[in-house]
Amino acid sequence: MAAEANHVHSGFEMAEVNDGPPNSRRTICLERIEKSTDIKAHVLKKVKKKCTCTPATAKDLLFSFLPVLKWLPKYNLKENILGDLMSGLIVGILLVPQSIAYSLLAGQEPIYGLYTSFFASLIYFLFGTSRHISVGIFGVLCLMIGEVVDREVQRAGYDLAPNVPSSYNSDMHLSVNNSTLGPLTVNETSHLLCDRSCYAISVGATVTFIAGIYQVAMGFFQVGFVSVYLSDSLLSGFVTGASFTILTSQAKYLLGLDIPRSNGIGSLITTWMNIFRNIHKTNFCDLITSCLCLLVLIPTKELNERYKSKLKAPMPTELVVLVVATLASHFGKLKEKYGSSVSGHIPTGFLPPQSPDWSLIPSVALDAIAIAIIGFAITVSLSEMFAKKHGYTVKPNQEMYAIGFCNIIPSFFHCFTTSAALAKTLVKESTGCRTQISGVVTALVILLVLLVIAPLFYSLQKCVLGVITIVNLRGALRKFSDLPKMWRLSKVDTLIWFVTMLSSALISTELGLLIGVCFSMLCVIVRTQRPEGHLLGWVPESEVYEPLPEYRNLQMKPGIRVFRFEAPIYYANKESFKSMLYKQTGVNPLWELAAKRKAEKRKLSEKMVNANGNQAEVSVQFVAHPLEFHTIVIDCCAVQFLDTAGIHTLKEVHKDYGEIGIQVLLSQCSPSVRESLDRGEYLKKGEEQFLFHSVHQAVEYALCAHGKHGLCASET
C-alpha cells in the first residue's frame, strides 16, 4: 500500500492511497500525536519519576552504581578464572616498569606511579562495566599532569633542577635553594612543610581530584555527548602529537643530560634547543645503556606484535630489561663511577592518606578540564569498542563514574590521573581476560612489588625508564603509515588529524586539543555551508529517483524538476540552498518576475505612445521565453533540521516560484522538519499545499494535477 499525498490540517494527515485496481483510490486519515508543551508538567513528571523510591528502584540504583554486586555472584569460576589469572599476571608484570617509567613523565617519584596503578585497578573492578579494558597510567595524561606539576612547582619557588631523591618518610625536609630563589613567592609558610617531591605529588593529586570531580559530574548530568566532538581522527592526531612531546621530554634521560623541563607554548622546540646546547655534556654511560636497551626492546616488541596470534602471552621484555639493567648498574657501580642518574630509594608500603591541596584548586581547575575530557573519551571509546567485539554492553555514564572514582579516591593516596590504555587493553584481551577479576590480579602483582620488591630498583638508571617510555610510543607514531589510506577515505579527517597533531606537538598539548576541536567544528560548519545539491532523475519502471550526474539512463518527468539538498537548511547556508536550487533548475524566480514586470511596463508605455499618436511604427513586443516546467519537488530526506531562517527560506522559495506559475512540493520530510514547518506556518489554512512521504508520490500528484497522468485524487 503506497500513500499518494498528504494534506495536512490541524493535527491530521489525509493521505490518498492506491492499493487496488488502476484509477481506484481511497483516502485514509493519519492522526498525528500532539506533543505536550507544558514544561512545568513535564518537569514535575521527571522529578516524580526520579524521586520515587521503592525497594526495587533502590536495588537497581545500588547495582547500577556498583556493578560488581551484580556480576560477581554469577562469576563462573571454572570457565573464567584461568584466563583472568593469566591476563592479570601478565598485565601486572608489564605495568611495573611502565608505572615506574611514566612517573618521570608526570614529574613524580617512581613510588607514586606504582600507587596509581594499584588503586586504579582495584577501583575500576568495583565500578567499571567493561570486562576487558585495562585502567591505569596513560602516557598522554602523564605528560599533561607533568606540565601542570612543573609549572606549579616553579611558581611555588622550588628549584626545578633534579633534587636528591626523597627518602619518602614523614619527616620530609625542605630542599629549596634559597640562594637562587630570593624571597619566597607562594603561600610562603604552607608549602615549607615538604620538599619538591612532596609538593609535586600534592599538585598532581589535586589536579587528579578535580579531573575526577569533572568526570563524575559529566556522568551525573549525562553530558557524554561532549565526546562526540572528539572524533577518532582528532584523538589519533592528538595522541600522535603528544607522543612527540613525550619523546622530547624523555630524550634528556637517554643522553644523561641535566636540563630543566620546558613548559608552555613551543616547549618541544625549546627542549630540543636546550638539548643541542648541552649535547657536549652527554653522559656516555647513559647513552650506551640507552642504545643497548633500544636494541633489545624494539626487536622483541616487533616480534611480540608479529607473532601475537601464536604466542600465548607476550614476552615480558621490559621487565627483563629492568632487572638486568638494575643488576648491571648495581654491581657495576655506574652511579659512583660514571655519574649515571638512578631512580634512588623506592620504599615499601604505603604513605598515610592526605587530602588534596585545596588552595591549588583555582590554579589547576582549568588544566583539569582537558585532562578529564581526554581521560573519559578514551575510556568510553575503548570500553564500547571491546564490548561490541565480544558481544556485551557497557554503560557509558557508568564508565564516566568509574573513571571519575578511579581519580577521586586515589587522589587521597598520592596518585595521579588514570584512564584506559589501548596497548595494555590489547594485551589483556589477547591473554584470555574474561572479567574484571583480571584487574584484581594485576593489583595484587603491583602490591607485591610495593611491599617487597620496590627497594631493589634503587640502582635502576633513569635512561632505562626513558627508553621504556619511548618504545611504548611506537603505536602512536605508526599512524603516519595510515595517512595514505586515511586520505583516500576522507580528506577532511586527514586535515583534522594533521592540524591536531601539529598543534599538539608544536604549540602545547592543551591548546592542541582545543585547536583540534575548533578546527573539527569549523569543518562541520563549512560542510553544511557548502553542501551537495543535485537534480534527480527517475529510474524507469520503479519509484526510485537518483542524482542525474551519478547514473546513466535516468529520465526526467515532463514539466517537473526534482531537487535534493543534502544538508540542514539554516541561517548559515540558506543562500547556498537558494542559489543552488536556482542554478540546478535553471530558473531564478526573481529574475523571471523582474523580466515579466519589465515587459508589462514596456507594453503599457507603448500603448500610451500609440494612443497619443506620437509614434507611427509598431514596436516589437517583448515576449518572455516559456518555462520548461511547472513543478519543483524538493527532496528533504537529507535535511536534518530547519531553523527560523530555513523556514523563511522555504516560504520565500514557495512564494517566489508561485508568482511565476511554478508550484513547489516538499517530500520525505522527517517528523522534526514537519513539526518545524507547522510551527512556522508553512502550511496555511485554505491554501492547497502538500507534503509527501516520497518523491514518487509528489511527482505523481504533479502529473495528475496538470492532466498528464490519468485522474487526480480530487476527481475521484
PDB file of N, CA, C and O in Angstrom, residues 233-269:
ATOM      1  N   SER A 233      39.720  10.664  14.335  1.00  0.00           N
ATOM      2  CA  SER A 233      40.875  11.312  13.699  1.00  0.00           C
ATOM      3  C   SER A 233      41.457  12.391  14.609  1.00  0.00           C
ATOM      4  O   SER A 233      42.685  12.559  14.681  1.00  0.00           O
ATOM      5  N   LEU A 234      40.599  13.114  15.332  1.00  0.00           N
ATOM      6  CA  LEU A 234      41.089  14.147  16.250  1.00  0.00           C
ATOM      7  C   LEU A 234      41.869  13.521  17.402  1.00  0.00           C
ATOM      8  O   LEU A 234      42.974  13.974  17.739  1.00  0.00           O
ATOM      9  N   LEU A 235      41.317  12.457  18.026  1.00  0.00           N
ATOM     10  CA  LEU A 235      42.007  11.800  19.130  1.00  0.00           C
ATOM     11  C   LEU A 235      43.322  11.189  18.674  1.00  0.00           C
ATOM     12  O   LEU A 235      44.338  11.276  19.370  1.00  0.00           O
ATOM     13  N   SER A 236      43.311  10.576  17.489  1.00  0.00           N
ATOM     14  CA  SER A 236      44.537   9.979  16.960  1.00  0.00           C
ATOM     15  C   SER A 236      45.606  11.029  16.719  1.00  0.00           C
ATOM     16  O   SER A 236      46.779  10.841  17.062  1.00  0.00           O
ATOM     17  N   GLY A 237      45.209  12.159  16.119  1.00  0.00           N
ATOM     18  CA  GLY A 237      46.167  13.236  15.888  1.00  0.00           C
ATOM     19  C   GLY A 237      46.689  13.822  17.190  1.00  0.00           C
ATOM     20  O   GLY A 237      47.879  14.135  17.314  1.00  0.00           O
ATOM     21  N   PHE A 238      45.803  13.949  18.188  1.00  0.00           N
ATOM     22  CA  PHE A 238      46.219  14.484  19.485  1.00  0.00           C
ATOM     23  C   PHE A 238      47.231  13.560  20.153  1.00  0.00           C
ATOM     24  O   PHE A 238      48.264  14.014  20.662  1.00  0.00           O
ATOM     25  N   VAL A 239      46.954  12.254  20.150  1.00  0.00           N
ATOM     26  CA  VAL A 239      47.866  11.298  20.792  1.00  0.00           C
ATOM     27  C   VAL A 239      49.211  11.263  20.069  1.00  0.00           C
ATOM     28  O   VAL A 239      50.267  11.212  20.706  1.00  0.00           O
ATOM     29  N   THR A 240      49.186  11.335  18.737  1.00  0.00           N
ATOM     30  CA  THR A 240      50.444  11.335  17.985  1.00  0.00           C
ATOM     31  C   THR A 240      51.248  12.599  18.268  1.00  0.00           C
ATOM     32  O   THR A 240      52.467  12.542  18.479  1.00  0.00           O
ATOM     33  N   GLY A 241      50.572  13.757  18.280  1.00  0.00           N
ATOM     34  CA  GLY A 241      51.275  14.999  18.586  1.00  0.00           C
ATOM     35  C   GLY A 241      51.836  14.993  19.989  1.00  0.00           C
ATOM     36  O   GLY A 241      52.990  15.417  20.221  1.00  0.00           O
ATOM     37  N   ALA A 242      51.047  14.500  20.960  1.00  0.00           N
ATOM     38  CA  ALA A 242      51.538  14.413  22.337  1.00  0.00           C
ATOM     39  C   ALA A 242      52.697  13.423  22.441  1.00  0.00           C
ATOM     40  O   ALA A 242      53.585  13.601  23.284  1.00  0.00           O
ATOM     41  N   SER A 243      52.707  12.407  21.587  1.00  0.00           N
ATOM     42  CA  SER A 243      53.808  11.425  21.610  1.00  0.00           C
ATOM     43  C   SER A 243      55.138  12.084  21.268  1.00  0.00           C
ATOM     44  O   SER A 243      56.182  11.712  21.825  1.00  0.00           O
ATOM     45  N   PHE A 244      55.119  13.044  20.347  1.00  0.00           N
ATOM     46  CA  PHE A 244      56.355  13.776  20.035  1.00  0.00           C
ATOM     47  C   PHE A 244      56.844  14.554  21.257  1.00  0.00           C
ATOM     48  O   PHE A 244      58.041  14.619  21.537  1.00  0.00           O
ATOM     49  N   THR A 245      55.898  15.132  21.995  1.00  0.00           N
ATOM     50  CA  THR A 245      56.273  15.866  23.207  1.00  0.00           C
ATOM     51  C   THR A 245      56.816  14.914  24.266  1.00  0.00           C
ATOM     52  O   THR A 245      57.790  15.229  24.965  1.00  0.00           O
ATOM     53  N   ILE A 246      56.196  13.728  24.393  1.00  0.00           N
ATOM     54  CA  ILE A 246      56.689  12.728  25.342  1.00  0.00           C
ATOM     55  C   ILE A 246      58.098  12.295  24.971  1.00  0.00           C
ATOM     56  O   ILE A 246      58.999  12.222  25.823  1.00  0.00           O
ATOM     57  N   LEU A 247      58.305  11.995  23.696  1.00  0.00           N
ATOM     58  CA  LEU A 247      59.629  11.584  23.228  1.00  0.00           C
ATOM     59  C   LEU A 247      60.668  12.658  23.540  1.00  0.00           C
ATOM     60  O   LEU A 247      61.773  12.363  24.009  1.00  0.00           O
ATOM     61  N   THR A 248      60.288  13.904  23.290  1.00  0.00           N
ATOM     62  CA  THR A 248      61.209  15.020  23.542  1.00  0.00           C
ATOM     63  C   THR A 248      61.547  15.137  25.023  1.00  0.00           C
ATOM     64  O   THR A 248      62.707  15.363  25.393  1.00  0.00           O
ATOM     65  N   SER A 249      60.534  14.958  25.879  1.00  0.00           N
ATOM     66  CA  SER A 249      60.775  15.102  27.318  1.00  0.00           C
ATOM     67  C   SER A 249      61.661  13.993  27.866  1.00  0.00           C
ATOM     68  O   SER A 249      62.333  14.179  28.884  1.00  0.00           O
ATOM     69  N   GLN A 250      61.673  12.819  27.188  1.00  0.00           N
ATOM     70  CA  GLN A 250      62.487  11.707  27.665  1.00  0.00           C
ATOM     71  C   GLN A 250      63.875  11.657  27.035  1.00  0.00           C
ATOM     72  O   GLN A 250      64.737  10.893  27.480  1.00  0.00           O
ATOM     73  N   ALA A 251      64.094  12.471  25.991  1.00  0.00           N
ATOM     74  CA  ALA A 251      65.387  12.426  25.290  1.00  0.00           C
ATOM     75  C   ALA A 251      66.545  12.790  26.218  1.00  0.00           C
ATOM     76  O   ALA A 251      67.637  12.236  26.111  1.00  0.00           O
ATOM     77  N   LYS A 252      66.320  13.705  27.161  1.00  0.00           N
ATOM     78  CA  LYS A 252      67.415  14.119  28.047  1.00  0.00           C
ATOM     79  C   LYS A 252      67.864  12.970  28.945  1.00  0.00           C
ATOM     80  O   LYS A 252      69.040  12.877  29.307  1.00  0.00           O
ATOM     81  N   TYR A 253      66.924  12.072  29.298  1.00  0.00           N
ATOM     82  CA  TYR A 253      67.315  10.925  30.120  1.00  0.00           C
ATOM     83  C   TYR A 253      68.172   9.948  29.330  1.00  0.00           C
ATOM     84  O   TYR A 253      69.105   9.348  29.872  1.00  0.00           O
ATOM     85  N   LEU A 254      67.851   9.780  28.049  1.00  0.00           N
ATOM     86  CA  LEU A 254      68.645   8.876  27.220  1.00  0.00           C
ATOM     87  C   LEU A 254      70.073   9.366  27.076  1.00  0.00           C
ATOM     88  O   LEU A 254      71.010   8.562  26.956  1.00  0.00           O
ATOM     89  N   LEU A 255      70.254  10.681  27.076  1.00  0.00           N
ATOM     90  CA  LEU A 255      71.592  11.258  26.929  1.00  0.00           C
ATOM     91  C   LEU A 255      72.249  11.565  28.267  1.00  0.00           C
ATOM     92  O   LEU A 255      73.419  11.967  28.301  1.00  0.00           O
ATOM     93  N   GLY A 256      71.494  11.403  29.349  1.00  0.00           N
ATOM     94  CA  GLY A 256      72.055  11.693  30.659  1.00  0.00           C
ATOM     95  C   GLY A 256      72.271  13.167  30.917  1.00  0.00           C
ATOM     96  O   GLY A 256      73.173  13.549  31.680  1.00  0.00           O
ATOM     97  N   LEU A 257      71.461  14.020  30.295  1.00  0.00           N
ATOM     98  CA  LEU A 257      71.618  15.469  30.455  1.00  0.00           C
ATOM     99  C   LEU A 257      70.800  15.964  31.637  1.00  0.00           C
ATOM    100  O   LEU A 257      69.697  15.471  31.904  1.00  0.00           O
ATOM    101  N   ASP A 258      71.353  16.946  32.322  1.00  0.00           N
ATOM    102  CA  ASP A 258      70.684  17.541  33.467  1.00  0.00           C
ATOM    103  C   ASP A 258      70.200  18.937  33.073  1.00  0.00           C
ATOM    104  O   ASP A 258      70.849  19.945  33.329  1.00  0.00           O
ATOM    105  N   ILE A 259      69.010  18.983  32.406  1.00  0.00           N
ATOM    106  CA  ILE A 259      68.463  20.264  31.964  1.00  0.00           C
ATOM    107  C   ILE A 259      67.033  20.378  32.466  1.00  0.00           C
ATOM    108  O   ILE A 259      66.334  19.374  32.630  1.00  0.00           O
ATOM    109  N   PRO A 260      66.563  21.605  32.746  1.00  0.00           N
ATOM    110  CA  PRO A 260      65.193  21.779  33.247  1.00  0.00           C
ATOM    111  C   PRO A 260      64.172  21.455  32.167  1.00  0.00           C
ATOM    112  O   PRO A 260      64.446  21.564  30.973  1.00  0.00           O
ATOM    113  N   ARG A 261      63.002  21.071  32.609  1.00  0.00           N
ATOM    114  CA  ARG A 261      61.916  20.745  31.687  1.00  0.00           C
ATOM    115  C   ARG A 261      61.241  22.028  31.217  1.00  0.00           C
ATOM    116  O   ARG A 261      60.923  22.898  32.017  1.00  0.00           O
ATOM    117  N   SER A 262      61.027  22.136  29.902  1.00  0.00           N
ATOM    118  CA  SER A 262      60.389  23.325  29.331  1.00  0.00           C
ATOM    119  C   SER A 262      58.878  23.176  29.372  1.00  0.00           C
ATOM    120  O   SER A 262      58.344  22.081  29.171  1.00  0.00           O
ATOM    121  N   ASN A 263      58.204  24.279  29.607  1.00  0.00           N
ATOM    122  CA  ASN A 263      56.748  24.280  29.664  1.00  0.00           C
ATOM    123  C   ASN A 263      56.192  25.375  28.774  1.00  0.00           C
ATOM    124  O   ASN A 263      56.923  26.256  28.313  1.00  0.00           O
ATOM    125  N   GLY A 264      54.894  25.315  28.553  1.00  0.00           N
ATOM    126  CA  GLY A 264      54.224  26.379  27.820  1.00  0.00           C
ATOM    127  C   GLY A 264      54.279  26.189  26.321  1.00  0.00           C
ATOM    128  O   GLY A 264      54.647  25.131  25.797  1.00  0.00           O
ATOM    129  N   ILE A 265      53.912  27.249  25.615  1.00  0.00           N
ATOM    130  CA  ILE A 265      53.833  27.211  24.157  1.00  0.00           C
ATOM    131  C   ILE A 265      55.229  27.018  23.560  1.00  0.00           C
ATOM    132  O   ILE A 265      56.180  27.697  23.948  1.00  0.00           O
ATOM    133  N   GLY A 266      55.331  26.080  22.621  1.00  0.00           N
ATOM    134  CA  GLY A 266      56.599  25.833  21.948  1.00  0.00           C
ATOM    135  C   GLY A 266      57.616  25.094  22.794  1.00  0.00           C
ATOM    136  O   GLY A 266      58.820  25.169  22.521  1.00  0.00           O
ATOM    137  N   SER A 267      57.151  24.352  23.818  1.00  0.00           N
ATOM    138  CA  SER A 267      58.089  23.666  24.709  1.00  0.00           C
ATOM    139  C   SER A 267      58.895  22.597  23.974  1.00  0.00           C
ATOM    140  O   SER A 267      60.046  22.326  24.325  1.00  0.00           O
ATOM    141  N   LEU A 268      58.306  21.982  22.944  1.00  0.00           N
ATOM    142  CA  LEU A 268      59.041  20.958  22.192  1.00  0.00           C
ATOM    143  C   LEU A 268      60.279  21.558  21.527  1.00  0.00           C
ATOM    144  O   LEU A 268      61.388  21.005  21.627  1.00  0.00           O
ATOM    145  N   ILE A 269      60.118  22.686  20.862  1.00  0.00           N
ATOM    146  CA  ILE A 269      61.256  23.335  20.187  1.00  0.00           C
ATOM    147  C   ILE A 269      62.267  23.828  21.213  1.00  0.00           C
ATOM    148  O   ILE A 269      63.484  23.654  21.041  1.00  0.00           O
TER     149      ILE A 269
END
